[in-house]
Amino acid sequence: MAAPPLVVIEHDNREAAAHLADWRRRAVHAGFRLVDGWSTALRPGTVHTGEVVDDADARLAVRAAIGGAGVIALARGPRDVIDRLVEDLRRLGTTAHVTAGTSPPPRLTADERAILSLLVEGLTLGEVAAALGLPRRTADRRMASARAALGARGTVDAIAKARALGLLGMPYEE
């Protein structure tokens, strides 16, 4: 199992709810169990989610991370509390800090994800189309759509971006 996510989402981001839902979905897909709030009963394989509005909440979130749990925090507290929280979590591992200027991750359809995942496995786009029961032109259009959604220059760049965003192999509700 991969390392649990450490994420701080600032509430002033217009897309905070979308970021929160995306990170929760990623955690579940990676095999983690979500726990609402900053429980002191830490179990391996859990990701604690909740709001951080003051120092007490920040301490509980950091304590969860020290105990090996993941943290997805919606930070609504003062700037100094948020900054300390991010600093403390970064000492424990790679931490995603979603600020006001952070755009939500691109949304890919299930077909776009499937095409990228099969390309990663080494299939050609023609083989991918056949495996998915799609006409080749449809596969081409969906691949072009995925490249555009990811802001990728080419197919390899699209695969790299999708992998870095944790989008490959992830179920998607359309």
PDB file of C-alpha atoms in Angstrom:
ATOM      1  CA  MET A   1       0.000   0.000   0.000  1.00  0.00           C
ATOM      2  CA  ALA A   2       1.248   3.465  -0.867  1.00  0.00           C
ATOM      3  CA  ALA A   3       1.940   6.115   1.734  1.00  0.00           C
ATOM      4  CA  PRO A   4      -1.254   7.712   2.999  1.00  0.00           C
ATOM      5  CA  PRO A   5      -1.998  11.165   1.590  1.00  0.00           C
ATOM      6  CA  LEU A   6      -1.218  14.325   3.527  1.00  0.00           C
ATOM      7  CA  VAL A   7      -3.382  17.131   2.144  1.00  0.00           C
ATOM      8  CA  VAL A   8      -4.299  20.627   3.310  1.00  0.00           C
ATOM      9  CA  ILE A   9      -7.060  22.330   1.330  1.00  0.00           C
ATOM     10  CA  GLU A  10      -7.573  25.999   2.096  1.00  0.00           C
ATOM     11  CA  HIS A  11     -11.226  26.941   2.404  1.00  0.00           C
ATOM     12  CA  ASP A  12     -10.875  30.111   0.342  1.00  0.00           C
ATOM     13  CA  ASN A  13     -10.347  28.041  -2.798  1.00  0.00           C
ATOM     14  CA  ARG A  14     -13.561  28.335  -4.854  1.00  0.00           C
ATOM     15  CA  GLU A  15     -13.168  24.682  -5.773  1.00  0.00           C
ATOM     16  CA  ALA A  16     -12.445  23.434  -2.220  1.00  0.00           C
ATOM     17  CA  ALA A  17     -15.372  20.992  -2.268  1.00  0.00           C
ATOM     18  CA  ALA A  18     -14.205  19.502  -5.576  1.00  0.00           C
ATOM     19  CA  HIS A  19     -10.646  19.138  -4.253  1.00  0.00           C
ATOM     20  CA  LEU A  20     -11.925  17.517  -1.054  1.00  0.00           C
ATOM     21  CA  ALA A  21     -14.071  15.030  -2.988  1.00  0.00           C
ATOM     22  CA  ASP A  22     -11.196  14.255  -5.359  1.00  0.00           C
ATOM     23  CA  TRP A  23      -8.681  13.561  -2.565  1.00  0.00           C
ATOM     24  CA  ARG A  24     -11.203  11.432  -0.671  1.00  0.00           C
ATOM     25  CA  ARG A  25     -11.876   9.427  -3.860  1.00  0.00           C
ATOM     26  CA  ARG A  26      -8.138   8.957  -4.439  1.00  0.00           C
ATOM     27  CA  ALA A  27      -7.632   7.722  -0.872  1.00  0.00           C
ATOM     28  CA  VAL A  28     -10.431   5.163  -1.169  1.00  0.00           C
ATOM     29  CA  HIS A  29      -9.133   4.019  -4.556  1.00  0.00           C
ATOM     30  CA  ALA A  30      -5.665   3.539  -3.050  1.00  0.00           C
ATOM     31  CA  GLY A  31      -7.190   1.185  -0.464  1.00  0.00           C
ATOM     32  CA  PHE A  32      -7.466   3.487   2.542  1.00  0.00           C
ATOM     33  CA  ARG A  33     -10.458   3.648   4.864  1.00  0.00           C
ATOM     34  CA  LEU A  34     -11.790   7.150   5.496  1.00  0.00           C
ATOM     35  CA  VAL A  35     -12.367   8.308   9.064  1.00  0.00           C
ATOM     36  CA  ASP A  36     -14.329  11.506   9.621  1.00  0.00           C
ATOM     37  CA  GLY A  37     -12.700  13.742  12.202  1.00  0.00           C
ATOM     38  CA  TRP A  38      -9.484  13.639  14.148  1.00  0.00           C
ATOM     39  CA  SER A  39      -9.964  10.385  16.024  1.00  0.00           C
ATOM     40  CA  THR A  40      -7.282   9.384  18.506  1.00  0.00           C
ATOM     41  CA  ALA A  41      -7.949   5.706  17.748  1.00  0.00           C
ATOM     42  CA  LEU A  42      -5.482   5.363  14.887  1.00  0.00           C
ATOM     43  CA  ARG A  43      -5.498   2.273  12.740  1.00  0.00           C
ATOM     44  CA  PRO A  44      -3.186   1.395   9.858  1.00  0.00           C
ATOM     45  CA  GLY A  45      -4.643   2.077   6.458  1.00  0.00           C
ATOM     46  CA  THR A  46      -6.825   5.002   7.501  1.00  0.00           C
ATOM     47  CA  VAL A  47      -7.090   8.569   6.276  1.00  0.00           C
ATOM     48  CA  HIS A  48      -8.603  11.077   8.670  1.00  0.00           C
ATOM     49  CA  THR A  49     -10.589  13.931   7.173  1.00  0.00           C
ATOM     50  CA  GLY A  50     -11.933  17.031   8.827  1.00  0.00           C
ATOM     51  CA  GLU A  51     -11.764  20.760   9.346  1.00  0.00           C
ATOM     52  CA  VAL A  52      -8.914  22.636  10.949  1.00  0.00           C
ATOM     53  CA  VAL A  53     -10.162  25.871  12.484  1.00  0.00           C
ATOM     54  CA  ASP A  54      -7.655  26.369  15.313  1.00  0.00           C
ATOM     55  CA  ASP A  55      -4.423  25.134  16.892  1.00  0.00           C
ATOM     56  CA  ALA A  56      -6.192  22.289  18.689  1.00  0.00           C
ATOM     57  CA  ASP A  57      -7.536  20.865  15.407  1.00  0.00           C
ATOM     58  CA  ALA A  58      -4.128  21.275  13.763  1.00  0.00           C
ATOM     59  CA  ARG A  59      -2.439  19.372  16.604  1.00  0.00           C
ATOM     60  CA  LEU A  60      -4.936  16.519  16.282  1.00  0.00           C
ATOM     61  CA  ALA A  61      -4.407  16.343  12.504  1.00  0.00           C
ATOM     62  CA  VAL A  62      -0.625  16.253  12.938  1.00  0.00           C
ATOM     63  CA  ARG A  63      -0.963  13.623  15.685  1.00  0.00           C
ATOM     64  CA  ALA A  64      -2.956  11.456  13.251  1.00  0.00           C
ATOM     65  CA  ALA A  65      -0.179  11.810  10.651  1.00  0.00           C
ATOM     66  CA  ILE A  66       2.515  11.012  13.232  1.00  0.00           C
ATOM     67  CA  GLY A  67       0.547   7.867  14.059  1.00  0.00           C
ATOM     68  CA  GLY A  68       0.768   6.774  10.431  1.00  0.00           C
ATOM     69  CA  ALA A  69      -2.662   7.827   9.230  1.00  0.00           C
ATOM     70  CA  GLY A  70      -3.297  10.002   6.234  1.00  0.00           C
ATOM     71  CA  VAL A  71      -4.752  13.470   6.636  1.00  0.00           C
ATOM     72  CA  ILE A  72      -7.100  15.395   4.373  1.00  0.00           C
ATOM     73  CA  ALA A  73      -7.742  18.706   6.112  1.00  0.00           C
ATOM     74  CA  LEU A  74     -10.067  21.500   5.057  1.00  0.00           C
ATOM     75  CA  ALA A  75      -8.262  24.462   6.635  1.00  0.00           C
ATOM     76  CA  ARG A  76     -10.573  27.255   7.781  1.00  0.00           C
ATOM     77  CA  GLY A  77      -8.304  28.656  10.459  1.00  0.00           C
ATOM     78  CA  PRO A  78      -6.060  31.698  10.663  1.00  0.00           C
ATOM     79  CA  ARG A  79      -3.109  31.962   8.279  1.00  0.00           C
ATOM     80  CA  ASP A  80      -0.510  31.178  10.963  1.00  0.00           C
ATOM     81  CA  VAL A  81      -2.343  27.972  11.946  1.00  0.00           C
ATOM     82  CA  ILE A  82      -2.572  26.829   8.321  1.00  0.00           C
ATOM     83  CA  ASP A  83       1.090  27.614   7.667  1.00  0.00           C
ATOM     84  CA  ARG A  84       2.221  25.675  10.766  1.00  0.00           C
ATOM     85  CA  LEU A  85      -0.008  22.737   9.823  1.00  0.00           C
ATOM     86  CA  VAL A  86       1.462  22.562   6.322  1.00  0.00           C
ATOM     87  CA  GLU A  87       5.020  22.876   7.708  1.00  0.00           C
ATOM     88  CA  ASP A  88       4.452  20.131  10.281  1.00  0.00           C
ATOM     89  CA  LEU A  89       2.910  17.750   7.747  1.00  0.00           C
ATOM     90  CA  ARG A  90       5.746  18.395   5.278  1.00  0.00           C
ATOM     91  CA  ARG A  91       8.191  17.239   7.938  1.00  0.00           C
ATOM     92  CA  LEU A  92       6.342  13.911   7.940  1.00  0.00           C
ATOM     93  CA  GLY A  93       6.091  13.397   4.181  1.00  0.00           C
ATOM     94  CA  THR A  94       5.059  14.809   0.852  1.00  0.00           C
ATOM     95  CA  THR A  95       2.145  17.141   1.474  1.00  0.00           C
ATOM     96  CA  ALA A  96      -0.278  18.567  -1.071  1.00  0.00           C
ATOM     97  CA  HIS A  97      -1.198  22.163  -0.220  1.00  0.00           C
ATOM     98  CA  VAL A  98      -4.248  23.302  -2.168  1.00  0.00           C
ATOM     99  CA  THR A  99      -4.388  27.100  -2.124  1.00  0.00           C
ATOM    100  CA  ALA A 100      -6.737  29.670  -3.637  1.00  0.00           C
ATOM    101  CA  GLY A 101      -4.955  29.523  -7.000  1.00  0.00           C
ATOM    102  CA  THR A 102      -4.986  25.729  -7.320  1.00  0.00           C
ATOM    103  CA  SER A 103      -7.283  24.427 -10.033  1.00  0.00           C
ATOM    104  CA  PRO A 104      -9.131  21.179  -9.477  1.00  0.00           C
ATOM    105  CA  PRO A 105      -7.658  18.164 -11.217  1.00  0.00           C
ATOM    106  CA  PRO A 106      -8.918  17.461 -14.724  1.00  0.00           C
ATOM    107  CA  ARG A 107     -11.897  15.157 -15.044  1.00  0.00           C
ATOM    108  CA  LEU A 108     -11.450  12.266 -17.421  1.00  0.00           C
ATOM    109  CA  THR A 109     -14.210   9.946 -18.565  1.00  0.00           C
ATOM    110  CA  ALA A 110     -14.015   6.243 -17.814  1.00  0.00           C
ATOM    111  CA  ASP A 111     -13.115   5.589 -21.469  1.00  0.00           C
ATOM    112  CA  GLU A 112     -10.314   8.177 -21.412  1.00  0.00           C
ATOM    113  CA  ARG A 113      -8.902   6.605 -18.255  1.00  0.00           C
ATOM    114  CA  ALA A 114      -9.197   3.122 -19.726  1.00  0.00           C
ATOM    115  CA  ILE A 115      -7.383   4.179 -22.901  1.00  0.00           C
ATOM    116  CA  LEU A 116      -4.528   5.750 -20.921  1.00  0.00           C
ATOM    117  CA  SER A 117      -4.296   2.731 -18.589  1.00  0.00           C
ATOM    118  CA  LEU A 118      -4.056   0.295 -21.499  1.00  0.00           C
ATOM    119  CA  LEU A 119      -1.446   2.445 -23.215  1.00  0.00           C
ATOM    120  CA  VAL A 120       0.608   2.260 -20.003  1.00  0.00           C
ATOM    121  CA  GLU A 121       0.429  -1.525 -20.251  1.00  0.00           C
ATOM    122  CA  GLY A 122       2.141  -1.289 -23.641  1.00  0.00           C
ATOM    123  CA  LEU A 123      -0.753  -1.635 -26.064  1.00  0.00           C
ATOM    124  CA  THR A 124      -0.882   0.498 -29.187  1.00  0.00           C
ATOM    125  CA  LEU A 125      -3.877   2.784 -29.684  1.00  0.00           C
ATOM    126  CA  GLY A 126      -5.219   0.373 -32.316  1.00  0.00           C
ATOM    127  CA  GLU A 127      -4.946  -2.516 -29.847  1.00  0.00           C
ATOM    128  CA  VAL A 128      -6.592  -0.377 -27.159  1.00  0.00           C
ATOM    129  CA  ALA A 129      -9.504   0.394 -29.494  1.00  0.00           C
ATOM    130  CA  ALA A 130      -9.972  -3.306 -30.237  1.00  0.00           C
ATOM    131  CA  ALA A 131      -9.722  -4.258 -26.555  1.00  0.00           C
ATOM    132  CA  LEU A 132     -12.398  -1.701 -25.646  1.00  0.00           C
ATOM    133  CA  GLY A 133     -14.604  -2.517 -28.635  1.00  0.00           C
ATOM    134  CA  LEU A 134     -14.252   0.994 -30.058  1.00  0.00           C
ATOM    135  CA  PRO A 135     -13.684   2.097 -33.632  1.00  0.00           C
ATOM    136  CA  ARG A 136     -10.134   3.384 -34.053  1.00  0.00           C
ATOM    137  CA  ARG A 137     -11.352   6.925 -34.868  1.00  0.00           C
ATOM    138  CA  THR A 138     -13.373   6.998 -31.633  1.00  0.00           C
ATOM    139  CA  ALA A 139     -10.291   5.932 -29.673  1.00  0.00           C
ATOM    140  CA  ASP A 140      -8.298   8.669 -31.428  1.00  0.00           C
ATOM    141  CA  ARG A 141     -10.920  11.304 -30.522  1.00  0.00           C
ATOM    142  CA  ARG A 142     -11.087  10.165 -26.893  1.00  0.00           C
ATOM    143  CA  MET A 143      -7.304  10.187 -26.634  1.00  0.00           C
ATOM    144  CA  ALA A 144      -7.253  13.722 -28.081  1.00  0.00           C
ATOM    145  CA  SER A 145      -9.898  14.719 -25.531  1.00  0.00           C
ATOM    146  CA  ALA A 146      -7.802  13.251 -22.692  1.00  0.00           C
ATOM    147  CA  ARG A 147      -4.699  15.104 -23.924  1.00  0.00           C
ATOM    148  CA  ALA A 148      -6.685  18.366 -24.031  1.00  0.00           C
ATOM    149  CA  ALA A 149      -8.180  17.831 -20.552  1.00  0.00           C
ATOM    150  CA  LEU A 150      -4.721  17.169 -19.119  1.00  0.00           C
ATOM    151  CA  GLY A 151      -3.086  20.033 -21.011  1.00  0.00           C
ATOM    152  CA  ALA A 152      -0.652  17.532 -22.496  1.00  0.00           C
ATOM    153  CA  ARG A 153       1.535  18.082 -25.551  1.00  0.00           C
ATOM    154  CA  GLY A 154       1.363  14.437 -26.594  1.00  0.00           C
ATOM    155  CA  THR A 155       0.335  10.962 -25.520  1.00  0.00           C
ATOM    156  CA  VAL A 156       3.409  10.289 -23.380  1.00  0.00           C
ATOM    157  CA  ASP A 157       2.928  13.635 -21.632  1.00  0.00           C
ATOM    158  CA  ALA A 158      -0.769  12.777 -21.051  1.00  0.00           C
ATOM    159  CA  ILE A 159       0.156   9.433 -19.500  1.00  0.00           C
ATOM    160  CA  ALA A 160       2.766  11.063 -17.261  1.00  0.00           C
ATOM    161  CA  LYS A 161       0.332  13.763 -16.115  1.00  0.00           C
ATOM    162  CA  ALA A 162      -2.490  11.282 -15.508  1.00  0.00           C
ATOM    163  CA  ARG A 163      -0.154   9.043 -13.508  1.00  0.00           C
ATOM    164  CA  ALA A 164       1.148  11.985 -11.442  1.00  0.00           C
ATOM    165  CA  LEU A 165      -2.438  13.038 -10.670  1.00  0.00           C
ATOM    166  CA  GLY A 166      -3.391   9.489  -9.646  1.00  0.00           C
ATOM    167  CA  LEU A 167      -6.004   9.246 -12.396  1.00  0.00           C
ATOM    168  CA  LEU A 168      -5.003   5.938 -13.975  1.00  0.00           C
ATOM    169  CA  GLY A 169      -7.043   2.904 -13.065  1.00  0.00           C
ATOM    170  CA  MET A 170      -9.360   4.980 -10.878  1.00  0.00           C
ATOM    171  CA  PRO A 171     -13.106   4.407 -11.157  1.00  0.00           C
ATOM    172  CA  TYR A 172     -15.055   7.427 -12.301  1.00  0.00           C
ATOM    173  CA  GLU A 173     -18.726   8.175 -11.891  1.00  0.00           C
ATOM    174  CA  GLU A 174     -20.000   9.918 -15.002  1.00  0.00           C
TER     175      GLU A 174
END
